[in-house]
XYZ file of C-alpha atoms in Angstrom:
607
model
C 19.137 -124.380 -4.758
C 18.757 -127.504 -6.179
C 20.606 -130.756 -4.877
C 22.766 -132.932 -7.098
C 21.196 -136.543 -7.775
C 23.434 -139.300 -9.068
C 21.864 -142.461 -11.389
C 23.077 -145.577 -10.707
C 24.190 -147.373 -13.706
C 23.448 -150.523 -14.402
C 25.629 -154.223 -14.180
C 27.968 -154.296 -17.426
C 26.797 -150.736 -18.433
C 30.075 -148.757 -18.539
C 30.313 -144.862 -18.191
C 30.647 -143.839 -21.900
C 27.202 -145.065 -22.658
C 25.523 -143.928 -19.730
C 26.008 -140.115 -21.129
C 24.354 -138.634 -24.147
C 26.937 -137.362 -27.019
C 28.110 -134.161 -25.367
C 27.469 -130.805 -27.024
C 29.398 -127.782 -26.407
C 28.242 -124.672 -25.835
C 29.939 -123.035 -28.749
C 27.766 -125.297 -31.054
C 24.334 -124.849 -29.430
C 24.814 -121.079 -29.940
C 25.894 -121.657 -33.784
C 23.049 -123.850 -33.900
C 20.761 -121.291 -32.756
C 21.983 -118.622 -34.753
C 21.473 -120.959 -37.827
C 18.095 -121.786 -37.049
C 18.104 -117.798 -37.261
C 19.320 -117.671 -40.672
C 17.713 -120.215 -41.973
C 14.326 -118.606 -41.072
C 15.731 -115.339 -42.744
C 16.806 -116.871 -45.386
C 13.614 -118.851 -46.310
C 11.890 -115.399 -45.483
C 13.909 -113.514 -47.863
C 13.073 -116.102 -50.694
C 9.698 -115.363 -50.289
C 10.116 -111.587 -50.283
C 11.880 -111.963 -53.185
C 9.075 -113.909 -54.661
C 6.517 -111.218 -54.080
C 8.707 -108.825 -55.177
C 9.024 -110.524 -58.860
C 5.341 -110.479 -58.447
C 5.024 -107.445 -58.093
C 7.784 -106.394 -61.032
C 5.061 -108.135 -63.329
C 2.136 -106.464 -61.890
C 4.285 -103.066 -62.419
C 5.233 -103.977 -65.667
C 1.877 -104.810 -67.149
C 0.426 -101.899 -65.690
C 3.164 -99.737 -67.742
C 2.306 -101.214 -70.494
C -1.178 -100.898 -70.371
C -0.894 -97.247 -69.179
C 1.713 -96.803 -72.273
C -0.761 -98.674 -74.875
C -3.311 -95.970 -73.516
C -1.543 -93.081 -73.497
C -0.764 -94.242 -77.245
C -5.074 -93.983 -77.730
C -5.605 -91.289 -76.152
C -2.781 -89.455 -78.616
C -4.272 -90.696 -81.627
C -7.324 -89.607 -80.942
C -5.930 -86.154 -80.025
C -4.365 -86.570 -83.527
C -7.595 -87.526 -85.023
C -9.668 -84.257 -83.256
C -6.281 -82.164 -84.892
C -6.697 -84.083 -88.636
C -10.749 -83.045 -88.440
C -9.761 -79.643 -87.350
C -6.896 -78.615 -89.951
C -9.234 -80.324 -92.419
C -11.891 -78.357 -91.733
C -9.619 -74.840 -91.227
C -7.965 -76.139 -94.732
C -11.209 -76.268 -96.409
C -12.345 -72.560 -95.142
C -9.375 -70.457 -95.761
C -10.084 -68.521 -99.292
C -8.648 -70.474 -102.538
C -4.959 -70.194 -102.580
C -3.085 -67.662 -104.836
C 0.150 -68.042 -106.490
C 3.157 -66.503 -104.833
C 3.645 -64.219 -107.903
C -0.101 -63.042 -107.579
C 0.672 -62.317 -103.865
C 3.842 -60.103 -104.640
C 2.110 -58.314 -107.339
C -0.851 -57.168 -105.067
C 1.921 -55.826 -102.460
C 4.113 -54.189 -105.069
C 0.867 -52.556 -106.597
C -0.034 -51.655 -102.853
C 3.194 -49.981 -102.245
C 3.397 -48.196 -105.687
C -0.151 -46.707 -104.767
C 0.990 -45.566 -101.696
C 4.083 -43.739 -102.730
C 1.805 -41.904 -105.721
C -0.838 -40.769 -103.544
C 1.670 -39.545 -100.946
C 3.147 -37.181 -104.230
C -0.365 -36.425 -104.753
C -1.381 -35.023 -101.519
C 2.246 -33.322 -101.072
C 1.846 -31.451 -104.599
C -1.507 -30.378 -103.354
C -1.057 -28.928 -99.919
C 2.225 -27.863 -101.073
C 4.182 -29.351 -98.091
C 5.529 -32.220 -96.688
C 3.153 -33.801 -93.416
C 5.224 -35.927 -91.116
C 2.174 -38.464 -91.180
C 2.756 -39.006 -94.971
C 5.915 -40.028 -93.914
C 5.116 -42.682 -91.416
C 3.025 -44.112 -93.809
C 5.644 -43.993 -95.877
C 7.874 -45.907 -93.411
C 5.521 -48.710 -92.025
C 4.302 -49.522 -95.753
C 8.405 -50.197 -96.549
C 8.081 -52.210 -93.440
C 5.366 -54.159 -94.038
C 6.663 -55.182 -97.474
C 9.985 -55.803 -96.715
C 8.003 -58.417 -94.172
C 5.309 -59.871 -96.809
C 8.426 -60.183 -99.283
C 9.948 -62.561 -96.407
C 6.643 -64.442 -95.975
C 6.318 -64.733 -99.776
C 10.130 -65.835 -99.806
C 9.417 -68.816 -97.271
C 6.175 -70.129 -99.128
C 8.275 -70.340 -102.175
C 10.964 -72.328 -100.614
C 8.136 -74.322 -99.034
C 8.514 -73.307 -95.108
C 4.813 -73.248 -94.769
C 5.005 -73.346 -90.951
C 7.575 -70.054 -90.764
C 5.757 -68.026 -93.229
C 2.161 -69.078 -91.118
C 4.008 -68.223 -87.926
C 5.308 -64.466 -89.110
C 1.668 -63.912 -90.592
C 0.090 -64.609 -86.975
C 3.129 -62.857 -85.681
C 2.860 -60.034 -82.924
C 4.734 -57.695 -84.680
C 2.932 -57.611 -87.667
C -0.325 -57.579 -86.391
C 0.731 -54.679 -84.535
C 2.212 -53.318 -87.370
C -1.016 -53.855 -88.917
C -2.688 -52.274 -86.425
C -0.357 -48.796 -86.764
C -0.891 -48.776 -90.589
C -4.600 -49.153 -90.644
C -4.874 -46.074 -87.936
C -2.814 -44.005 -89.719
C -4.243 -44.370 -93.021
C -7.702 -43.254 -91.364
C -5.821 -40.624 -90.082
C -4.940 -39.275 -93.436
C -8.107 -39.817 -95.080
C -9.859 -37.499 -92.843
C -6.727 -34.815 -93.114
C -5.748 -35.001 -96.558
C -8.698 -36.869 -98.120
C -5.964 -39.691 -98.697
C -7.420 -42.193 -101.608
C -5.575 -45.037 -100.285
C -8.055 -46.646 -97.145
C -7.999 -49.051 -94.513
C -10.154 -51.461 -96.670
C -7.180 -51.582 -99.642
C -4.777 -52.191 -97.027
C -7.155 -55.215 -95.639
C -7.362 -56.624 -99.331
C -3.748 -56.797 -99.948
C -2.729 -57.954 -96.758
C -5.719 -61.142 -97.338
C -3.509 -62.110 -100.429
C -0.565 -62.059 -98.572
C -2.560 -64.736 -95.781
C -3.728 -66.588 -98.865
C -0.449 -67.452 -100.126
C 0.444 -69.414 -96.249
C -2.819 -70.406 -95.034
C -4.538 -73.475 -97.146
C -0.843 -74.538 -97.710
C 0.471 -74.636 -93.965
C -2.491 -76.595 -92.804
C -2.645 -78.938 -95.977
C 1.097 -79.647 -94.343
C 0.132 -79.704 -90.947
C -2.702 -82.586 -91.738
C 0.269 -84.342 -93.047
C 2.139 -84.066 -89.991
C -0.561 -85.125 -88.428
C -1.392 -87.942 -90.329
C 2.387 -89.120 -90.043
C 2.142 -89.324 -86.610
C -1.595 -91.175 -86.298
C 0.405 -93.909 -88.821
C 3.057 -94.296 -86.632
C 1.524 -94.285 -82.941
C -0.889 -97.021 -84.923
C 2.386 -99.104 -85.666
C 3.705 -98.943 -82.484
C -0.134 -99.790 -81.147
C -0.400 -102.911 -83.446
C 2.428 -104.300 -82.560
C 2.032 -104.186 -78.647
C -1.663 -105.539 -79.473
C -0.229 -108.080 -81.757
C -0.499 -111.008 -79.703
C -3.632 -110.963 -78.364
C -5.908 -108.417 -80.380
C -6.901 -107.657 -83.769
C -8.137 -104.066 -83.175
C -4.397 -102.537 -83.893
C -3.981 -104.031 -87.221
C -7.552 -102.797 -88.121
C -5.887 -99.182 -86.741
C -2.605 -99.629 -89.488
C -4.790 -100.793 -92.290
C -7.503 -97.644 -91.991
C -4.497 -95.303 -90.743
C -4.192 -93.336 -94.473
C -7.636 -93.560 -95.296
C -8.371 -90.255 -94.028
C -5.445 -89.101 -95.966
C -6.684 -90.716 -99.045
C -10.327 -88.832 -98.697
C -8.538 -85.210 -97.883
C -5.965 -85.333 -100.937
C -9.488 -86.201 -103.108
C -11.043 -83.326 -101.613
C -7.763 -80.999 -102.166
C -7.568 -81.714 -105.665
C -11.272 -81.675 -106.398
C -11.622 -78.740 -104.365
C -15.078 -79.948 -102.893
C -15.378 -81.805 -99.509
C -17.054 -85.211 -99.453
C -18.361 -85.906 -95.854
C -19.713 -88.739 -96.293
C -16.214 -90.999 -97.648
C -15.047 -88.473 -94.669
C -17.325 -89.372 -91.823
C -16.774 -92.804 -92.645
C -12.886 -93.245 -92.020
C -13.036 -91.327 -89.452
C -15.938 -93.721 -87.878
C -13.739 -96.456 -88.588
C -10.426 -95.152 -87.213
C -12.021 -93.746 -83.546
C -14.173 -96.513 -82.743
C -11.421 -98.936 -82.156
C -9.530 -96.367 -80.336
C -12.552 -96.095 -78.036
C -12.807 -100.278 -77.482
C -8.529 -100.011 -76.801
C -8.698 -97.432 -74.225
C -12.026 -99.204 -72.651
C -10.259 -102.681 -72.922
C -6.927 -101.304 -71.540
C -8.671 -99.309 -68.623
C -10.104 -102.418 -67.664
C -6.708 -104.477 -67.697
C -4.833 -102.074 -66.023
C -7.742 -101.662 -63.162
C -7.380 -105.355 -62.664
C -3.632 -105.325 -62.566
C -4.117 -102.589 -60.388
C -6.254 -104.282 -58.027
C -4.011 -106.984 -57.888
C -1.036 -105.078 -56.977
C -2.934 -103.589 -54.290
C -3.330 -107.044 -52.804
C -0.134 -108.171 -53.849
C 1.504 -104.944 -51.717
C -0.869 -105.596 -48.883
C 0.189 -109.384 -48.590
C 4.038 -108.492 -48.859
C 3.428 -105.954 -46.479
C 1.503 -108.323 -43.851
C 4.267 -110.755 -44.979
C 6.676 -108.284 -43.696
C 5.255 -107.428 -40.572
C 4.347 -110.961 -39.892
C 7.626 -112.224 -40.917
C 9.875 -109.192 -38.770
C 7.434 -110.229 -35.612
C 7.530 -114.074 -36.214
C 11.747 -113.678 -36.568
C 12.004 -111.337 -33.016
C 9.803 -113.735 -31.364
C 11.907 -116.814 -32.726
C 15.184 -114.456 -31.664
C 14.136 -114.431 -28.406
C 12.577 -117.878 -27.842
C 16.139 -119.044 -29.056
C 18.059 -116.655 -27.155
C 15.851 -117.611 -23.740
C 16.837 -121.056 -24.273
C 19.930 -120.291 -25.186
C 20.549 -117.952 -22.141
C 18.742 -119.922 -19.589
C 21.084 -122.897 -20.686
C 24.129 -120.518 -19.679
C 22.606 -118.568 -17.017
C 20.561 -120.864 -14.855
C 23.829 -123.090 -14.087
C 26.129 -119.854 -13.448
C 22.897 -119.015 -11.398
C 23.316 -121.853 -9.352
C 26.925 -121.666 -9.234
C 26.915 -118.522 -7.614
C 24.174 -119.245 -5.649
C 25.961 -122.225 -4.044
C 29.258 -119.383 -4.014
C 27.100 -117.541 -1.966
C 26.454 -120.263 0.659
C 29.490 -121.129 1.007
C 30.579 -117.637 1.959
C 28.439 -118.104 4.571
C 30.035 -121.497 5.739
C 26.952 -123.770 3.983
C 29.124 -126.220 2.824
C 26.034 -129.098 2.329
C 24.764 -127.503 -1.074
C 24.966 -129.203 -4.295
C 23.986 -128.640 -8.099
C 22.355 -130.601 -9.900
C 24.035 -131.254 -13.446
C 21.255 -131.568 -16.097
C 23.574 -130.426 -19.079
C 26.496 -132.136 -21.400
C 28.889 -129.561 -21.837
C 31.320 -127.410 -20.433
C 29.262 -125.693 -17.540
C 29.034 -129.334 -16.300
C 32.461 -129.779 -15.967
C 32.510 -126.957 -14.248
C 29.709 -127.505 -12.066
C 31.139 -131.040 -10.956
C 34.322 -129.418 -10.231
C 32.537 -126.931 -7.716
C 30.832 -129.695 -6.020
C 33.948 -131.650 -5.475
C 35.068 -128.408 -3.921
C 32.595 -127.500 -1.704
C 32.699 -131.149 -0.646
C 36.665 -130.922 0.041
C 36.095 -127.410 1.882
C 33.414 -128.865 4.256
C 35.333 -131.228 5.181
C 38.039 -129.018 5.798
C 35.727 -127.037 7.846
C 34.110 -130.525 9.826
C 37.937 -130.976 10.958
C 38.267 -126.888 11.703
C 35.089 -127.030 13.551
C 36.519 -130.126 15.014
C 39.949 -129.271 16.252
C 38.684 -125.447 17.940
C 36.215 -127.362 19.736
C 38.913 -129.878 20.909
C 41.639 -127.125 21.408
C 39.045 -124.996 23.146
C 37.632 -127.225 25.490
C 40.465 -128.889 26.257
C 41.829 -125.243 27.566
C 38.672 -124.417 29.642
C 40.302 -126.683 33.162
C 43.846 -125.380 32.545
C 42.664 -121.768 32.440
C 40.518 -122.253 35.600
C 43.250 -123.723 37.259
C 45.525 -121.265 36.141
C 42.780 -118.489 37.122
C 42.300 -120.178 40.466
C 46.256 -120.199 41.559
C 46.249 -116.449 40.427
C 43.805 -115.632 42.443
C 45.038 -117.611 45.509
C 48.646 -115.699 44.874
C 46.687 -112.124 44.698
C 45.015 -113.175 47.933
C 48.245 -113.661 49.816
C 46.850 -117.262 50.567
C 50.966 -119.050 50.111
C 52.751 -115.981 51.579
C 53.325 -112.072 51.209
C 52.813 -110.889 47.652
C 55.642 -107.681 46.466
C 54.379 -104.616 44.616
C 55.560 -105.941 41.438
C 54.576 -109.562 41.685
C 51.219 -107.757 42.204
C 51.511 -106.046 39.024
C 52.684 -108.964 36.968
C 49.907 -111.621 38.527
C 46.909 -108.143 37.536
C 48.475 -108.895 33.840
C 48.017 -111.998 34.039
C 44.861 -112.421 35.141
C 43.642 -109.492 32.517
C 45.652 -111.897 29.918
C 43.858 -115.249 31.191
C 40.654 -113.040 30.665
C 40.885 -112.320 27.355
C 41.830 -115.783 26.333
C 38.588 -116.993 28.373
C 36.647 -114.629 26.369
C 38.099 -116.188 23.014
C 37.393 -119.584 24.084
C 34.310 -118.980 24.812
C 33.522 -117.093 21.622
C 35.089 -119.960 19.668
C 33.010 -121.961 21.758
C 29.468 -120.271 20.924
C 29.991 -119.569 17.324
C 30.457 -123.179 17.168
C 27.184 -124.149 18.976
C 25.474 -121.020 16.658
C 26.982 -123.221 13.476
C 25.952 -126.225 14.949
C 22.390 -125.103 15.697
C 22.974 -125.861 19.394
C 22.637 -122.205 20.530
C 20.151 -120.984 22.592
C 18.386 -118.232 23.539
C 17.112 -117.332 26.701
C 14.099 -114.825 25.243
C 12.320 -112.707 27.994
C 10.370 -109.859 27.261
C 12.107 -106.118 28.112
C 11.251 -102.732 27.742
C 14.097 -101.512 24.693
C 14.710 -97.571 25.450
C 15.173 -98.874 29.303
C 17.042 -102.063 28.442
C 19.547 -100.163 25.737
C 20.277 -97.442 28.624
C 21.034 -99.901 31.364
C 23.212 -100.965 28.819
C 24.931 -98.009 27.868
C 25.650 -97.430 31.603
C 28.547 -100.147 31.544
C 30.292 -98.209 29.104
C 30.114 -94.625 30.719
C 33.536 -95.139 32.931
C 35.422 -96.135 29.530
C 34.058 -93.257 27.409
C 35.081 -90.936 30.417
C 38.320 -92.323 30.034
C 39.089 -92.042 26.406
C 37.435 -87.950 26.431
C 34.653 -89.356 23.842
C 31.372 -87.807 23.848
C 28.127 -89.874 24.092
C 24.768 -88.690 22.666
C 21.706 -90.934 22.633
C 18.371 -90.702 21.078
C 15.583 -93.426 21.481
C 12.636 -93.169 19.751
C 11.035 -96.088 20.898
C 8.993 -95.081 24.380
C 6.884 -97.694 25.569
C 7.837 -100.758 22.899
C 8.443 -104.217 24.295
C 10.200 -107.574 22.669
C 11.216 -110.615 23.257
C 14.805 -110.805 23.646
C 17.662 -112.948 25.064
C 18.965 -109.853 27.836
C 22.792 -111.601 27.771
C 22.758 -112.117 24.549
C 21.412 -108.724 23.376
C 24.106 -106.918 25.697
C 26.837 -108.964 24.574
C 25.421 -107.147 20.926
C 25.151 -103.588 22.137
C 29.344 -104.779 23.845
C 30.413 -104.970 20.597
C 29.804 -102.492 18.796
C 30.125 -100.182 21.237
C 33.355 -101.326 22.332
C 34.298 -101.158 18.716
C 33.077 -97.446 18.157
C 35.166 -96.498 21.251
C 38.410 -98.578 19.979
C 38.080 -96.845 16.462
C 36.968 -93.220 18.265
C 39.412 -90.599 18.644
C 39.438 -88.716 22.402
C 36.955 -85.380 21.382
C 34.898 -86.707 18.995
C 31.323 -88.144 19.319
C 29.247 -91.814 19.516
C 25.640 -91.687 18.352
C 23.767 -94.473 19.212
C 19.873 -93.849 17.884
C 16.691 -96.070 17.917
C 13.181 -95.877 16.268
C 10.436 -97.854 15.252
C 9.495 -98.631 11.614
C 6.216 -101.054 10.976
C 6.630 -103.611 13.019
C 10.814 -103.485 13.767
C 12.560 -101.434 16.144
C 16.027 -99.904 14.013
C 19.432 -99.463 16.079
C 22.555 -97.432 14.620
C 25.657 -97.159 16.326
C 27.159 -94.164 14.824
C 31.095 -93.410 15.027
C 33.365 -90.614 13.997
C 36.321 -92.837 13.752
C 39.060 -94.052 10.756
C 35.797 -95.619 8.970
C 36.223 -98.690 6.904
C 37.300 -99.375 3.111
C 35.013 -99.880 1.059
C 36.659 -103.794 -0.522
C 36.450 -104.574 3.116
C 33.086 -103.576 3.975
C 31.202 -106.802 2.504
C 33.776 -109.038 4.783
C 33.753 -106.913 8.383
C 30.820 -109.875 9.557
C 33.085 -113.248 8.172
C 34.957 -115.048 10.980
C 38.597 -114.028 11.652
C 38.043 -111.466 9.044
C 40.266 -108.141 10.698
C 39.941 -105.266 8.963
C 41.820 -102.839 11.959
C 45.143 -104.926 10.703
C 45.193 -101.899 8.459
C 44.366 -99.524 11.621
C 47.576 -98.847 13.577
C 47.427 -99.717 17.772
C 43.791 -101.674 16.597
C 43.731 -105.351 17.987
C 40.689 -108.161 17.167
C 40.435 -112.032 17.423
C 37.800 -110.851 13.809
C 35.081 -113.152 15.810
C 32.678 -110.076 17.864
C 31.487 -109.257 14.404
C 30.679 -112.478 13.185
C 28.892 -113.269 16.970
C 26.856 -110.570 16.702
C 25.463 -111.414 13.671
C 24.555 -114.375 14.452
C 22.760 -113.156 18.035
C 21.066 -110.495 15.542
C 19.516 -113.360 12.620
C 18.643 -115.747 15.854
C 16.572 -112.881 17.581
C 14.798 -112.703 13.315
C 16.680 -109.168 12.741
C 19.211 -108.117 9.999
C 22.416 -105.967 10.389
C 24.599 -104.230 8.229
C 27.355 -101.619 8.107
C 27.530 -98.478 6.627
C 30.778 -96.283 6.276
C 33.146 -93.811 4.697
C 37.261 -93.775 5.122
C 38.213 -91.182 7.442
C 34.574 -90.081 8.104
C 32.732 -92.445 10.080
C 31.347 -95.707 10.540
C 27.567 -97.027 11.315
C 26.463 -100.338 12.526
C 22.689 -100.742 12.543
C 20.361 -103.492 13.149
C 16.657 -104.197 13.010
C 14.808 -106.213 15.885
C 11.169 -107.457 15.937
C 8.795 -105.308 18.001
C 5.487 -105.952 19.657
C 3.779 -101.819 19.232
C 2.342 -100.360 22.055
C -1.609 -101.116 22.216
């Protein structure tokens, strides 16, 4: 506890000036919290920072992944212009669609005349010859569709129902079954005519479709190089290089179509000139994007550390602020109850010192003003009891003396019921002896003026010689006494009146709160260096919001107990006899189940 110091102001210096501009406690919590905020928000500005960062990094790394996925198709596109060029120049010279028809209208007139042939000859009508029959009307009505789309110009169709499936297996079928009737009917049409016709039929689609799809091809390689100049615009001449060469290739393949002879060496050339840039943009942009990617990496790590760092550095802050904060609240309300818990005891001296400017301090001063007001309420308490009491002490002796001197016949005979009247009087005087002289002590125990007689005893004999006293009253009431002491052969200093003025009191109480038939346990045993008593009754028990109080003077908790009477000072008495002798006490106990009372006393063990 620490004690309240007061600075003495100087001459002329008022009040107002002595004290620093007061601060509530309201505002140093919104201070705090905006110290908080601020730190999040400065925090947040630099996350926000990094992230921007990082939206660049992201970006340019898109790009550059975009301007080399736009390389690496043109030179796909480039690989597919060499390859249709080359597949243009080695399909067979192209025929005329009208050539094409012919051959396959010749083919199917052969067909149908050498299928009269054989039929007039064997004089029947072979179910072979038929499906020949059949898949040649099949096949035609098929070449007449392919023939139909090359002269409406759907290259691509017509090339896709040539390489069909179905016709090659159709193929397939007509091919086996005119081998078939070869070797049966010495059939004139072959396998190899079939072969020929169905070449002229190819020839119509093939150097056509992938003259077109070079063209396609071509279209694409200008555009992607378009799209690649532009996004290379600012800072390379490479894609302008890309759109100026773009239709030479073009250029060189329509010479070669309409010369009909290939020139590799104008070919070789643009094609040189078209994939060597492509090869310095995708090594260029692979670099870029492997230093954008680097720096993203440690762009992400220091956001990340930045994170961590930041989350850490803001708890820590959090709780420095909410320490001081906290310790600013909770280490005056410590004190406070602190001091509250003195002066439940009756320590009415204490004071707090007021280090802060705001409300607690008000509060504070206000406690100290009380506890000064209560102890000297309690000086003039302490005060008048002594006075009353000791002012009482010669009237009750004389009062005690006459009785006696009546009871003794000393001023004449004495009737049966003045007999009776002056035996409740003297039992009366008694009791009020015994309350002055409590009164009395606990004043000299408050004072500090109490002392102890210590003499060393033997505790299991000393707490039986004890218990002795009581045995008429227990006999009495019909209450059943059990004892068990554990502690054979262990000696302590002790004050003997003192000690059995203790063992009185509570078990006078057990036995007041004891119904006739039940039981009193009184136990004892050592543990380390202490010797434990517990007075153990099967009485009424005490409430529990009165349990905390049962040792505070005048304090009566049997005012609840029917035909239950106490001054509320044996309790208080023997806790005091108990913390003078260095032991502790305290209670124990359950309403309508029982009540225990134990309390610890220093031992000396047994050698």
């Amino acid at each position: 506890m620490r004690f309240l110091t007061e600075k003495k102001r100087g001459a002329g210096e008022s009040k107002d000036t002595m004290q620093p501009r007061r601060i509530p406690i309201g505002m140093k919590i919104f201070f705090g919290f905006l110290i908080i905020l601020f730190v999040v928000l400065i925090g947040n500005v630099l996350f926000l920072y990094q992230l921007s960062k990082l939206n660049r990094i992201i970006q340019s790394t898109s790009s550059g992944m975009y301007r080399i996925m736009l390389a690496q198709e043109m030179r796909k596109q480039l690989f597919w212009q060499k390859r249709d060029r080359g597949l243009f120049h080695l399909a067979e010279k192209s025929i005329t669609t009208e050539s094409a028809s012919g051959d396959l209208e010749d083919f199917s007139k052969d067909i149908e005349s050498e299928i009269k042939r054989v039929r007039t000859k064997i004089d029947r009508n072979p179910g072979l010859l038929t499906e020949i029959n059949e898949l040649t009307k099949a096949y035609r009505a098929k070449g007449d569709s392919i023939i139909a789309l090359s002269e409406a110009d759907s290259f691509e169709l017509a090339f896709k129902m040539v390489r069909s499936d179905s016709l090659k297996l159709l193929k397939e079928i007509i091919e086996d079954k005119l081998g078939t009737a070869n070797k049966r009917y010495s059939f004139k049409i072959i396998p190899a005519d079939f072969r020929a016709m169905r070449r002229s039929l190819e020839r119509v689609v093939s150097r056509p479709y992938y003259h077109r799809q070079f063209e396609i091809e071509n279209a694409h390689f200008r555009e992607d190089a378009e799209s690649l100049a532009t996004l290379l615009s600012n800072r390379d001449s490479v894609g302008i290089i890309l759109t100026i060469f773009s239709d030479s290739l073009a250029v060189v393949f329509q010479r070669e179509a309409a010369s009909g002879k290939q020139d590799n060496t104008a070919w070789n050339a643009a094609y040189s000139q078209l994939s060597s840039p492509l090869e310095i943009i995708q090594s260029s942009e692979l670099s870029g994007v492997s230093m954008t990617l680097t720096e993203s990496r440690r762009s992400v790590a220091f956001t990340k550390n930045m994170g961590l760092i930041g989350a850490l550095g803001l708890f820590i802050l959090g709780v420095v602020i909410a320490v001081i904060i906290s310790r600013k609240i909770s280490s005056p309300i410590g004190d406070l109850r602190a001091a509250t818990h003195s002066a439940k005891r009756g320590e009415w001296d204490m004071r707090i010192t007021v280090d802060t400017n705001d409300e607690i301090s008000d509060l504070t001063e206000d406690f100290n003003a009380m506890l000064h007001e209560l102890g000297k309420l309690d000086k003039i308490k302490s005060r008048f009891l002594g006075s009353i009491t000791h002012d009482l002490k010669s009237p009750i002796g004389r009062v005690r003396g006459n009785i006696a001197n009546l009871q003794d016949e000393l001023l004449g005979p004495v009737t049966d019921g003045q007999k009776e009247l002056l035996e409740m009087m003297s039992k009366d005087l008694e009791k009020l002896s015994r309350l002055i002289h409590d009164i009395l002590d606990l004043q000299k125990m408050k004072a500090g003026a109490f002392k102890l007689d210590m003499k060393e005893v033997e505790l299991k004999q000393f707490t039986l010689e004890v218990l002795e006293q009581h045995g008429q009253m227990l006999i009495e009431k019909g209450i059943e006494l059990m004892v068990k002491l554990d502690v054979d052969g262990i000696r302590t200093l002790l004050d003997p009146k003192q000690m059995e003025r203790v063992f009185d009191n509570l078990v006078g109480n057990a036995i007041k709160y004891t119904s006739a038939g039940d039981r009193i346990v009184i136990e004892a045993y050592s543990r380390g260096h202490e010797a434990v008593f517990r007075v153990i009754d099967s009485g009424v028990g005490i409430p529990t919001e009165h349990q905390e109080h049962v040792f505070d003077e005048y304090y009566r908790a049997e005012q609840k107990i029917k035909g239950v009477k106490g001054t509320g000072l044996g309790l208080t008495i023997v806790k005091q006899i108990i913390e003078t002798h260095g032991g502790r006490i305290w209670v124990e106990s359950m309403p309508k189940v029982g009540t225990v009372f134990a309390f610890t006393l220093p031992v000396k063990l047994p050698e």
